[in-house]
Coordinates of C-alpha atoms in Angstrom, one line a residue:
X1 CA 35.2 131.2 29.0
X2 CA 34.4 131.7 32.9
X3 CA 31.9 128.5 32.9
X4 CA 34.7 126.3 31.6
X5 CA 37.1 127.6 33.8
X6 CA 35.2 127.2 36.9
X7 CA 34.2 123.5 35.4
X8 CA 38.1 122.6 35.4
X9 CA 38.6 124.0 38.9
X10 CA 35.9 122.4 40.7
X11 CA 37.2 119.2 38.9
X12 CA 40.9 119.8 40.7
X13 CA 39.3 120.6 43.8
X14 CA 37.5 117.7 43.6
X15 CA 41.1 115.4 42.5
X16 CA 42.5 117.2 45.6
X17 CA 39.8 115.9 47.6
X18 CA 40.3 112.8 46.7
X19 CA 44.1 112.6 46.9
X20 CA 44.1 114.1 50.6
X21 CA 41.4 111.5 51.4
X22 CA 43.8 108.9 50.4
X23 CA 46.7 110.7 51.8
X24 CA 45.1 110.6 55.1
X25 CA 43.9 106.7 54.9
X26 CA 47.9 106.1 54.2
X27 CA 48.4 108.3 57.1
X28 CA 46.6 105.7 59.3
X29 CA 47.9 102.6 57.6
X30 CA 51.4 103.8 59.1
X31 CA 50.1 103.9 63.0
X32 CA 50.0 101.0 64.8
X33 CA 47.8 100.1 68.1
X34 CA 48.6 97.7 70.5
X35 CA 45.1 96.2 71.1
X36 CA 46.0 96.0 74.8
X37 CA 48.2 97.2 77.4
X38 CA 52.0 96.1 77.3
X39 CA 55.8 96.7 76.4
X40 CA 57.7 96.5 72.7
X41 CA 59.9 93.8 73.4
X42 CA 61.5 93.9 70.2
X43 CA 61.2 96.5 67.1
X44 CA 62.1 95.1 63.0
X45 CA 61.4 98.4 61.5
X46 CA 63.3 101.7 60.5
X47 CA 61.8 105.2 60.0
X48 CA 61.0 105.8 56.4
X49 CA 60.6 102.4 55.6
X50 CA 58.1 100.8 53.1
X51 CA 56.3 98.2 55.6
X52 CA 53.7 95.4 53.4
X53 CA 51.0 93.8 54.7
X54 CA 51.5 91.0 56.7
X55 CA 54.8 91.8 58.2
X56 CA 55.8 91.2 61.4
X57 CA 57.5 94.5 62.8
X58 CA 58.0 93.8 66.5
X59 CA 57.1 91.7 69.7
X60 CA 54.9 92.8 72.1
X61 CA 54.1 91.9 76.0
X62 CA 51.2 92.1 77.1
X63 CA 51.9 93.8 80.5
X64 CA 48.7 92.9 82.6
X65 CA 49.6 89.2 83.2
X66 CA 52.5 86.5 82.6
X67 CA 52.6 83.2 81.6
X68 CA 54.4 80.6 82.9
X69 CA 54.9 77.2 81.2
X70 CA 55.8 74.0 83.3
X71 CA 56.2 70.5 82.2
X72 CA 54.6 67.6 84.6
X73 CA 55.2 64.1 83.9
X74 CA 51.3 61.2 83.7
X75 CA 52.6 60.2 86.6
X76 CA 52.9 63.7 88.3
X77 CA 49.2 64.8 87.7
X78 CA 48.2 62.2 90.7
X79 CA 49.3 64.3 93.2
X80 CA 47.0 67.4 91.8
X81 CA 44.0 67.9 93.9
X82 CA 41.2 67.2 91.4
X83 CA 43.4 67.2 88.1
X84 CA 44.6 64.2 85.8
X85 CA 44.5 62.5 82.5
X86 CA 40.9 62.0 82.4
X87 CA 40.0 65.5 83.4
X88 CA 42.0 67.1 80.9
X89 CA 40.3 65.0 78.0
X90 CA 37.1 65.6 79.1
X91 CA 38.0 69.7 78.6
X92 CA 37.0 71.1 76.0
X93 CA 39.1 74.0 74.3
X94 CA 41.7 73.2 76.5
X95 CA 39.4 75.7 79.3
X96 CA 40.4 76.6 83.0
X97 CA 37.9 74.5 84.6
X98 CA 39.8 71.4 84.8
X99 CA 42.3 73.8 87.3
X100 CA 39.5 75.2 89.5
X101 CA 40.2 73.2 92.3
X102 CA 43.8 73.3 92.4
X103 CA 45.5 75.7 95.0
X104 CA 47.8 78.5 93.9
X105 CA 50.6 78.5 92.4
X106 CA 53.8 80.0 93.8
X107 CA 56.2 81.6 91.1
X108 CA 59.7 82.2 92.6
X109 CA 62.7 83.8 91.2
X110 CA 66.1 83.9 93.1
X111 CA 67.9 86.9 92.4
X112 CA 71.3 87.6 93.3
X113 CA 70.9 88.3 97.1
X114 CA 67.4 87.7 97.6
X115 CA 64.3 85.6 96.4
X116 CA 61.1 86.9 94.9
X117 CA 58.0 85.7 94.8
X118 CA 54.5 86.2 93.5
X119 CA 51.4 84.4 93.2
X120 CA 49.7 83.0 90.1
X121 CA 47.3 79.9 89.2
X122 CA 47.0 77.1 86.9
X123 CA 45.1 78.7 83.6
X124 CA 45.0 76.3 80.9
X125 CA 47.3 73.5 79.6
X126 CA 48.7 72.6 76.1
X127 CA 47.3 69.6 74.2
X128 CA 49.4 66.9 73.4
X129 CA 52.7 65.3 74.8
X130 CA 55.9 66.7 74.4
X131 CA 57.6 64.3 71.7
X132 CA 61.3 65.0 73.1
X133 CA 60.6 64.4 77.0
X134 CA 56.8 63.1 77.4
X135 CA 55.3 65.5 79.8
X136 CA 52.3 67.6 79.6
X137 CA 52.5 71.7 79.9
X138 CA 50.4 73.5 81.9
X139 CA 50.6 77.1 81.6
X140 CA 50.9 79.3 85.3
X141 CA 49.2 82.7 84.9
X142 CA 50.3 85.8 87.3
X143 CA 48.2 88.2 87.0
X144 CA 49.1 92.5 87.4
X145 CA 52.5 91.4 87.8
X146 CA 53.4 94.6 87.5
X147 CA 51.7 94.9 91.2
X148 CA 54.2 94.4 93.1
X149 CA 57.2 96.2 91.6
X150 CA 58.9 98.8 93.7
X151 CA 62.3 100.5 92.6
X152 CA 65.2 99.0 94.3
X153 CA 63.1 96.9 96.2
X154 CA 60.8 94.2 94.5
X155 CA 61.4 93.4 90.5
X156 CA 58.8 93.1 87.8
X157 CA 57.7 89.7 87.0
X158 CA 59.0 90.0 83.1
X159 CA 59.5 87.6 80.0
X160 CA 62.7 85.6 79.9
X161 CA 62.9 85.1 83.9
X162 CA 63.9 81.5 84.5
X163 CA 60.9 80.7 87.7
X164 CA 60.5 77.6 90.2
X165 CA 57.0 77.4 90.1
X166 CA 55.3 74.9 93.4
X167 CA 52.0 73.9 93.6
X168 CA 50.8 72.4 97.3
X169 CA 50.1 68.9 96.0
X170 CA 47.0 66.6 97.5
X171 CA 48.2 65.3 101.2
X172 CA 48.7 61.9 101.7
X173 CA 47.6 60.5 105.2
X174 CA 50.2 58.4 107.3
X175 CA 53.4 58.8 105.1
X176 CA 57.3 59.2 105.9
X177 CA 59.6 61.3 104.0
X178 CA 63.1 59.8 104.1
X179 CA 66.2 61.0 102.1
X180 CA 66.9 59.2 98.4
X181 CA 69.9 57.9 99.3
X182 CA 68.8 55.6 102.6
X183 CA 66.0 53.8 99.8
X184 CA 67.9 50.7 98.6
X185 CA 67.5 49.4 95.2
X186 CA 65.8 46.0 97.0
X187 CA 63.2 49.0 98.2
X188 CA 64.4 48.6 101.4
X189 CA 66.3 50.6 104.4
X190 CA 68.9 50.6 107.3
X191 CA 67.0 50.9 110.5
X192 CA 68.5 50.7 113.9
X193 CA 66.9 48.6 116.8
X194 CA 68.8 49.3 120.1
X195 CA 72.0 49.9 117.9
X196 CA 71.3 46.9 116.4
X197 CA 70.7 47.0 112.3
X198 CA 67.7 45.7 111.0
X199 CA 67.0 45.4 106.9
X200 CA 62.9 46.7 106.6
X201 CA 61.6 46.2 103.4
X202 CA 59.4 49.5 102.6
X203 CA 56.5 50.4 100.2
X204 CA 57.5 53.3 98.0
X205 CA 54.7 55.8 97.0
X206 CA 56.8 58.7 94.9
X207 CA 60.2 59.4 94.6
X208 CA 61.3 63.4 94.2
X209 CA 64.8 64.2 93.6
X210 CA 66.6 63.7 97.0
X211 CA 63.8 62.4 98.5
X212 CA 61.5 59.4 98.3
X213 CA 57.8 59.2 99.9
X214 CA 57.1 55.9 101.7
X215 CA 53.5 54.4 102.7
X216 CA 54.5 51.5 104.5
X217 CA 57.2 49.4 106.5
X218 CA 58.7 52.6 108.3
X219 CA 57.1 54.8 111.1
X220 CA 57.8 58.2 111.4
X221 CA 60.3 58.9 113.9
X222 CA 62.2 55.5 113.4
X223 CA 65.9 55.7 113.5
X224 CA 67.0 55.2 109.8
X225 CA 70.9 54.9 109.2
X226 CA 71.4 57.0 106.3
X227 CA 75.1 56.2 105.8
X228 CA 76.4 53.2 103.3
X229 CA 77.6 49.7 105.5
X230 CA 79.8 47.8 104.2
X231 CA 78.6 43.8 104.0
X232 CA 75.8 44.7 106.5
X233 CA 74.3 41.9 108.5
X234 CA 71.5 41.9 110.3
X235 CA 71.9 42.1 114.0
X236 CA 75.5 44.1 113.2
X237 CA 76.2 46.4 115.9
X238 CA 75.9 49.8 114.9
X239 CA 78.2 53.3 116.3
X240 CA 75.3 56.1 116.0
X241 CA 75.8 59.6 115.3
X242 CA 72.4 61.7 115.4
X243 CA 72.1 64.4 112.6
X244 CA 69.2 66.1 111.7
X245 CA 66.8 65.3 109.1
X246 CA 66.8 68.9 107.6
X247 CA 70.7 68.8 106.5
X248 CA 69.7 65.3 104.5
X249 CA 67.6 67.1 101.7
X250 CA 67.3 70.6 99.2
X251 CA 65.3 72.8 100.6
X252 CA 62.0 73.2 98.9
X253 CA 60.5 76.5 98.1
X254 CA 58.8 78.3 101.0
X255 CA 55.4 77.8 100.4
X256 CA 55.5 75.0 98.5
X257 CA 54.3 71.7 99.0
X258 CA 55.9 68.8 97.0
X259 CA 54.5 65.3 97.7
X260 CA 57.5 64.8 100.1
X261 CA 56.5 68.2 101.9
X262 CA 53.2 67.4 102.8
X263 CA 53.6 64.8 105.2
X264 CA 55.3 64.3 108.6
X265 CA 58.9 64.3 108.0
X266 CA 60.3 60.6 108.5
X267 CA 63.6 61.8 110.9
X268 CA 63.4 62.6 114.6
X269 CA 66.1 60.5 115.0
X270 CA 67.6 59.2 112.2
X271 CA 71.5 58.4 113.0
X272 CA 74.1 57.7 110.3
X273 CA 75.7 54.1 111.1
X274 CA 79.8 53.4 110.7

Protein backbone atom coordinates (compact mmCIF):
# COMPACT_ATOMS: atom_id res chain seq x y z
CA UNK A 1 0.00 0.00 0.00
CA UNK A 2 3.11 2.51 0.61
CA UNK A 3 4.18 2.18 -3.29
CA UNK A 4 0.80 3.32 -4.44
CA UNK A 5 0.61 6.02 -2.08
CA UNK A 6 3.81 7.49 -2.79
CA UNK A 7 2.82 6.97 -6.76
CA UNK A 8 -0.35 9.29 -6.14
CA UNK A 9 1.67 11.88 -4.33
CA UNK A 10 4.48 12.35 -6.59
CA UNK A 11 1.55 12.62 -9.25
CA UNK A 12 0.07 15.81 -7.15
CA UNK A 13 3.32 17.16 -6.68
CA UNK A 14 3.92 16.96 -10.05
CA UNK A 15 0.00 18.70 -10.87
CA UNK A 16 1.22 21.35 -8.39
CA UNK A 17 4.15 21.89 -10.36
CA UNK A 18 2.48 22.39 -13.20
CA UNK A 19 -0.39 24.61 -11.85
CA UNK A 20 2.28 27.08 -10.13
CA UNK A 21 4.15 27.06 -13.39
CA UNK A 22 1.09 28.36 -15.05
CA UNK A 23 0.22 30.49 -12.10
CA UNK A 24 3.45 32.24 -12.45
CA UNK A 25 3.23 32.70 -16.57
CA UNK A 26 -0.35 34.41 -15.70
CA UNK A 27 1.58 36.33 -13.18
CA UNK A 28 3.67 37.89 -15.98
CA UNK A 29 0.94 38.16 -18.54
CA UNK A 30 -0.57 40.83 -15.96
CA UNK A 31 2.84 43.20 -15.97
CA UNK A 32 3.27 45.39 -18.47
CA UNK A 33 6.69 47.14 -19.82
CA UNK A 34 7.00 50.23 -21.42
CA UNK A 35 9.66 49.30 -24.06
CA UNK A 36 11.17 52.77 -23.50
CA UNK A 37 11.35 55.59 -21.26
CA UNK A 38 8.17 57.83 -20.92
CA UNK A 39 4.83 58.99 -19.03
CA UNK A 40 1.21 57.17 -18.87
CA UNK A 41 -0.75 59.77 -20.45
CA UNK A 42 -3.88 58.00 -20.16
CA UNK A 43 -4.92 54.67 -18.16
CA UNK A 44 -8.42 52.36 -19.58
CA UNK A 45 -8.04 49.73 -16.93
CA UNK A 46 -9.24 48.93 -13.29
CA UNK A 47 -7.59 46.72 -10.66
CA UNK A 48 -8.99 43.21 -10.80
CA UNK A 49 -9.96 43.44 -14.18
CA UNK A 50 -9.98 40.65 -16.89
CA UNK A 51 -7.70 42.44 -19.70
CA UNK A 52 -7.83 40.17 -23.45
CA UNK A 53 -5.35 40.21 -25.83
CA UNK A 54 -5.13 42.93 -28.02
CA UNK A 55 -6.56 45.69 -25.86
CA UNK A 56 -5.48 48.87 -25.71
CA UNK A 57 -5.18 49.86 -21.87
CA UNK A 58 -3.44 53.26 -21.90
CA UNK A 59 -1.36 55.99 -23.82
CA UNK A 60 2.06 56.31 -23.39
CA UNK A 61 4.82 59.28 -24.16
CA UNK A 62 7.69 58.46 -24.92
CA UNK A 63 9.59 61.05 -22.75
CA UNK A 64 13.16 61.28 -24.54
CA UNK A 65 11.92 63.36 -27.57
CA UNK A 66 8.70 65.23 -28.97
CA UNK A 67 7.25 65.60 -32.12
CA UNK A 68 6.01 68.34 -33.70
CA UNK A 69 3.78 68.29 -36.81
CA UNK A 70 3.65 71.42 -39.23
CA UNK A 71 1.81 71.82 -42.38
CA UNK A 72 3.85 73.76 -45.40
CA UNK A 73 2.11 74.65 -48.51
CA UNK A 74 4.24 73.28 -52.60
CA UNK A 75 4.78 76.59 -52.72
CA UNK A 76 6.46 77.02 -49.23
CA UNK A 77 9.12 74.24 -49.70
CA UNK A 78 11.14 76.85 -52.18
CA UNK A 79 12.27 78.71 -49.51
CA UNK A 80 13.92 75.47 -47.63
CA UNK A 81 17.60 75.36 -48.13
CA UNK A 82 18.02 72.12 -50.08
CA UNK A 83 14.36 70.70 -49.56
CA UNK A 84 11.37 70.44 -52.17
CA UNK A 85 8.99 68.29 -54.12
CA UNK A 86 11.54 66.45 -55.94
CA UNK A 87 13.66 65.70 -52.92
CA UNK A 88 10.97 64.29 -50.93
CA UNK A 89 10.05 61.75 -53.88
CA UNK A 90 13.28 60.67 -54.40
CA UNK A 91 13.26 59.58 -50.28
CA UNK A 92 12.82 56.58 -49.72
CA UNK A 93 10.87 55.39 -46.43
CA UNK A 94 10.00 58.77 -45.91
CA UNK A 95 14.12 59.02 -44.24
CA UNK A 96 15.80 62.13 -42.61
CA UNK A 97 18.12 62.76 -45.27
CA UNK A 98 16.10 64.92 -47.43
CA UNK A 99 16.24 67.43 -44.07
CA UNK A 100 20.08 67.27 -43.50
CA UNK A 101 20.76 70.43 -44.85
CA UNK A 102 18.10 72.38 -43.40
CA UNK A 103 19.00 74.66 -40.27
CA UNK A 104 17.22 74.19 -36.95
CA UNK A 105 14.22 74.42 -36.07
CA UNK A 106 12.94 76.82 -33.32
CA UNK A 107 9.96 75.44 -31.19
CA UNK A 108 8.33 78.29 -29.17
CA UNK A 109 5.54 78.27 -26.81
CA UNK A 110 4.15 81.63 -25.14
CA UNK A 111 3.09 81.04 -21.82
CA UNK A 112 1.18 83.39 -19.80
CA UNK A 113 3.95 85.92 -18.86
CA UNK A 114 6.80 84.61 -20.72
CA UNK A 115 7.92 82.69 -24.00
CA UNK A 116 9.76 79.39 -24.13
CA UNK A 117 11.78 78.09 -26.39
CA UNK A 118 13.70 74.99 -27.42
CA UNK A 119 15.50 73.68 -30.22
CA UNK A 120 14.60 70.75 -32.44
CA UNK A 121 15.08 69.71 -36.34
CA UNK A 122 13.23 68.58 -39.29
CA UNK A 123 13.08 64.50 -38.84
CA UNK A 124 10.96 63.04 -41.36
CA UNK A 125 7.75 64.18 -43.24
CA UNK A 126 4.37 62.39 -43.94
CA UNK A 127 3.57 61.08 -47.43
CA UNK A 128 0.85 62.38 -49.18
CA UNK A 129 -1.23 65.79 -49.30
CA UNK A 130 -3.55 66.69 -46.88
CA UNK A 131 -7.08 66.19 -48.67
CA UNK A 132 -8.84 69.11 -46.55
CA UNK A 133 -6.10 71.91 -46.92
CA UNK A 134 -3.31 70.67 -49.53
CA UNK A 135 -0.16 71.06 -47.62
CA UNK A 136 2.54 68.64 -46.77
CA UNK A 137 3.55 67.72 -42.92
CA UNK A 138 6.76 67.59 -41.83
CA UNK A 139 7.28 66.33 -38.50
CA UNK A 140 9.79 68.75 -35.98
CA UNK A 141 11.70 66.51 -33.48
CA UNK A 142 13.07 67.99 -29.94
CA UNK A 143 15.09 65.93 -28.63
CA UNK A 144 15.69 65.39 -24.22
CA UNK A 145 13.06 67.88 -23.89
CA UNK A 146 12.92 67.14 -20.72
CA UNK A 147 16.56 68.98 -20.66
CA UNK A 148 15.62 72.02 -19.96
CA UNK A 149 12.93 71.91 -17.32
CA UNK A 150 13.54 73.63 -14.10
CA UNK A 151 10.67 74.06 -11.41
CA UNK A 152 9.10 77.42 -11.49
CA UNK A 153 11.39 78.51 -14.02
CA UNK A 154 11.50 76.68 -17.58
CA UNK A 155 8.41 74.12 -18.48
CA UNK A 156 8.69 70.69 -20.01
CA UNK A 157 8.25 70.52 -23.63
CA UNK A 158 4.93 67.99 -23.28
CA UNK A 159 2.11 66.62 -25.61
CA UNK A 160 -0.92 68.88 -26.31
CA UNK A 161 1.29 72.31 -26.26
CA UNK A 162 0.05 74.36 -29.17
CA UNK A 163 4.05 75.55 -30.66
CA UNK A 164 5.18 78.29 -33.42
CA UNK A 165 7.71 76.34 -34.90
CA UNK A 166 10.40 78.82 -37.45
CA UNK A 167 12.79 77.50 -39.61
CA UNK A 168 15.56 80.27 -41.10
CA UNK A 169 14.44 79.98 -44.67
CA UNK A 170 17.18 80.21 -47.76
CA UNK A 171 18.21 84.11 -48.15
CA UNK A 172 17.35 85.89 -51.10
CA UNK A 173 19.88 88.45 -52.35
CA UNK A 174 18.74 92.15 -53.14
CA UNK A 175 15.13 92.02 -51.81
CA UNK A 176 12.74 94.60 -49.91
CA UNK A 177 10.35 93.65 -47.26
CA UNK A 178 7.32 96.07 -47.35
CA UNK A 179 4.06 95.77 -45.33
CA UNK A 180 0.89 93.79 -47.08
CA UNK A 181 -1.15 96.51 -47.01
CA UNK A 182 1.10 99.21 -49.20
CA UNK A 183 1.15 96.10 -52.21
CA UNK A 184 -1.84 97.12 -54.51
CA UNK A 185 -3.89 94.66 -56.22
CA UNK A 186 -2.31 96.13 -59.86
CA UNK A 187 1.11 94.75 -57.87
CA UNK A 188 2.02 98.13 -57.49
CA UNK A 189 2.88 100.81 -54.62
CA UNK A 190 2.72 104.52 -53.36
CA UNK A 191 6.16 105.94 -53.44
CA UNK A 192 7.01 109.49 -52.70
CA UNK A 193 9.45 111.55 -54.84
CA UNK A 194 10.23 114.91 -53.16
CA UNK A 195 6.61 114.78 -51.70
CA UNK A 196 5.47 114.12 -54.87
CA UNK A 197 3.48 110.56 -55.38
CA UNK A 198 4.66 108.31 -57.90
CA UNK A 199 2.66 104.81 -58.89
CA UNK A 200 5.89 101.98 -59.20
CA UNK A 201 4.78 98.90 -60.53
CA UNK A 202 6.73 96.06 -58.32
CA UNK A 203 7.79 92.37 -58.85
CA UNK A 204 6.34 90.25 -56.05
CA UNK A 205 8.47 87.25 -54.93
CA UNK A 206 6.30 85.85 -51.69
CA UNK A 207 3.73 87.14 -49.78
CA UNK A 208 3.52 86.19 -45.76
CA UNK A 209 0.70 87.38 -43.77
CA UNK A 210 1.32 91.17 -43.21
CA UNK A 211 4.05 91.28 -45.27
CA UNK A 212 4.92 90.74 -48.93
CA UNK A 213 8.72 90.10 -50.30
CA UNK A 214 9.48 92.21 -53.45
CA UNK A 215 12.49 91.57 -56.09
CA UNK A 216 12.07 94.34 -58.18
CA UNK A 217 10.84 98.01 -58.85
CA UNK A 218 11.52 99.27 -55.23
CA UNK A 219 14.95 99.95 -53.45
CA UNK A 220 15.36 99.46 -50.01
CA UNK A 221 15.17 102.59 -48.17
CA UNK A 222 12.65 104.25 -50.70
CA UNK A 223 9.96 106.24 -49.09
CA UNK A 224 6.74 104.06 -49.52
CA UNK A 225 3.37 105.76 -48.41
CA UNK A 226 1.69 103.07 -46.55
CA UNK A 227 -1.62 104.91 -45.96
CA UNK A 228 -4.84 104.54 -48.48
CA UNK A 229 -5.25 107.98 -51.05
CA UNK A 230 -8.12 108.77 -52.15
CA UNK A 231 -8.31 109.22 -56.28
CA UNK A 232 -4.44 109.39 -56.23
CA UNK A 233 -2.78 111.01 -59.15
CA UNK A 234 0.50 110.95 -60.07
CA UNK A 235 2.48 114.03 -59.32
CA UNK A 236 -0.25 114.72 -56.21
CA UNK A 237 1.40 116.50 -53.53
CA UNK A 238 1.77 114.51 -50.60
CA UNK A 239 1.70 115.71 -46.39
CA UNK A 240 4.44 113.05 -44.90
CA UNK A 241 4.47 111.69 -41.60
CA UNK A 242 7.59 109.37 -40.92
CA UNK A 243 6.78 106.17 -38.87
CA UNK A 244 8.82 103.37 -38.40
CA UNK A 245 8.90 100.32 -40.33
CA UNK A 246 8.90 98.02 -37.20
CA UNK A 247 5.20 99.19 -35.93
CA UNK A 248 3.91 98.23 -39.73
CA UNK A 249 4.24 94.36 -39.19
CA UNK A 250 3.75 91.17 -36.30
CA UNK A 251 6.69 90.46 -34.89
CA UNK A 252 8.24 87.31 -36.00
CA UNK A 253 9.66 84.79 -33.59
CA UNK A 254 13.13 85.64 -32.24
CA UNK A 255 15.27 83.51 -34.08
CA UNK A 256 13.34 82.93 -36.74
CA UNK A 257 13.74 83.73 -40.22
CA UNK A 258 10.63 83.89 -42.48
CA UNK A 259 11.31 84.72 -46.17
CA UNK A 260 10.42 88.42 -45.28
CA UNK A 261 12.98 88.24 -42.32
CA UNK A 262 15.87 87.46 -44.22
CA UNK A 263 16.42 90.38 -46.13
CA UNK A 264 17.04 94.11 -45.67
CA UNK A 265 14.02 95.54 -44.34
CA UNK A 266 12.29 97.80 -47.17
CA UNK A 267 11.58 101.08 -44.57
CA UNK A 268 14.20 103.66 -43.51
CA UNK A 269 11.85 106.07 -44.47
CA UNK A 270 8.68 105.07 -45.33
CA UNK A 271 6.02 107.95 -44.57
CA UNK A 272 2.26 107.48 -44.49
CA UNK A 273 0.62 110.05 -47.13
CA UNK A 274 -2.87 112.12 -46.29
Amino acid sequence: LIGPRIATAEASIATARVQLAEAKLQLEKTTLVMPFDGQVLSSDVDLGEYVQAGREVAKLHDTTAVEIPISLTLDDLKWLPGLSPEALRTASDHAAAPFAQLPPATVQWRGETQVYTWQGHVGRWEAGLDARTRTLTLVVEVREPWKQFQPGEQPPLQPGMFCQVSIVARRVPNAVVIPRAALRPDQTVFVAINNALAIRPVRVLHVQKDRALLTAGLRAGEPLVVSPLTAPVVGMQLRLREVAPETLFSPLPSGSSAPAATVRTGGGSMSEGG
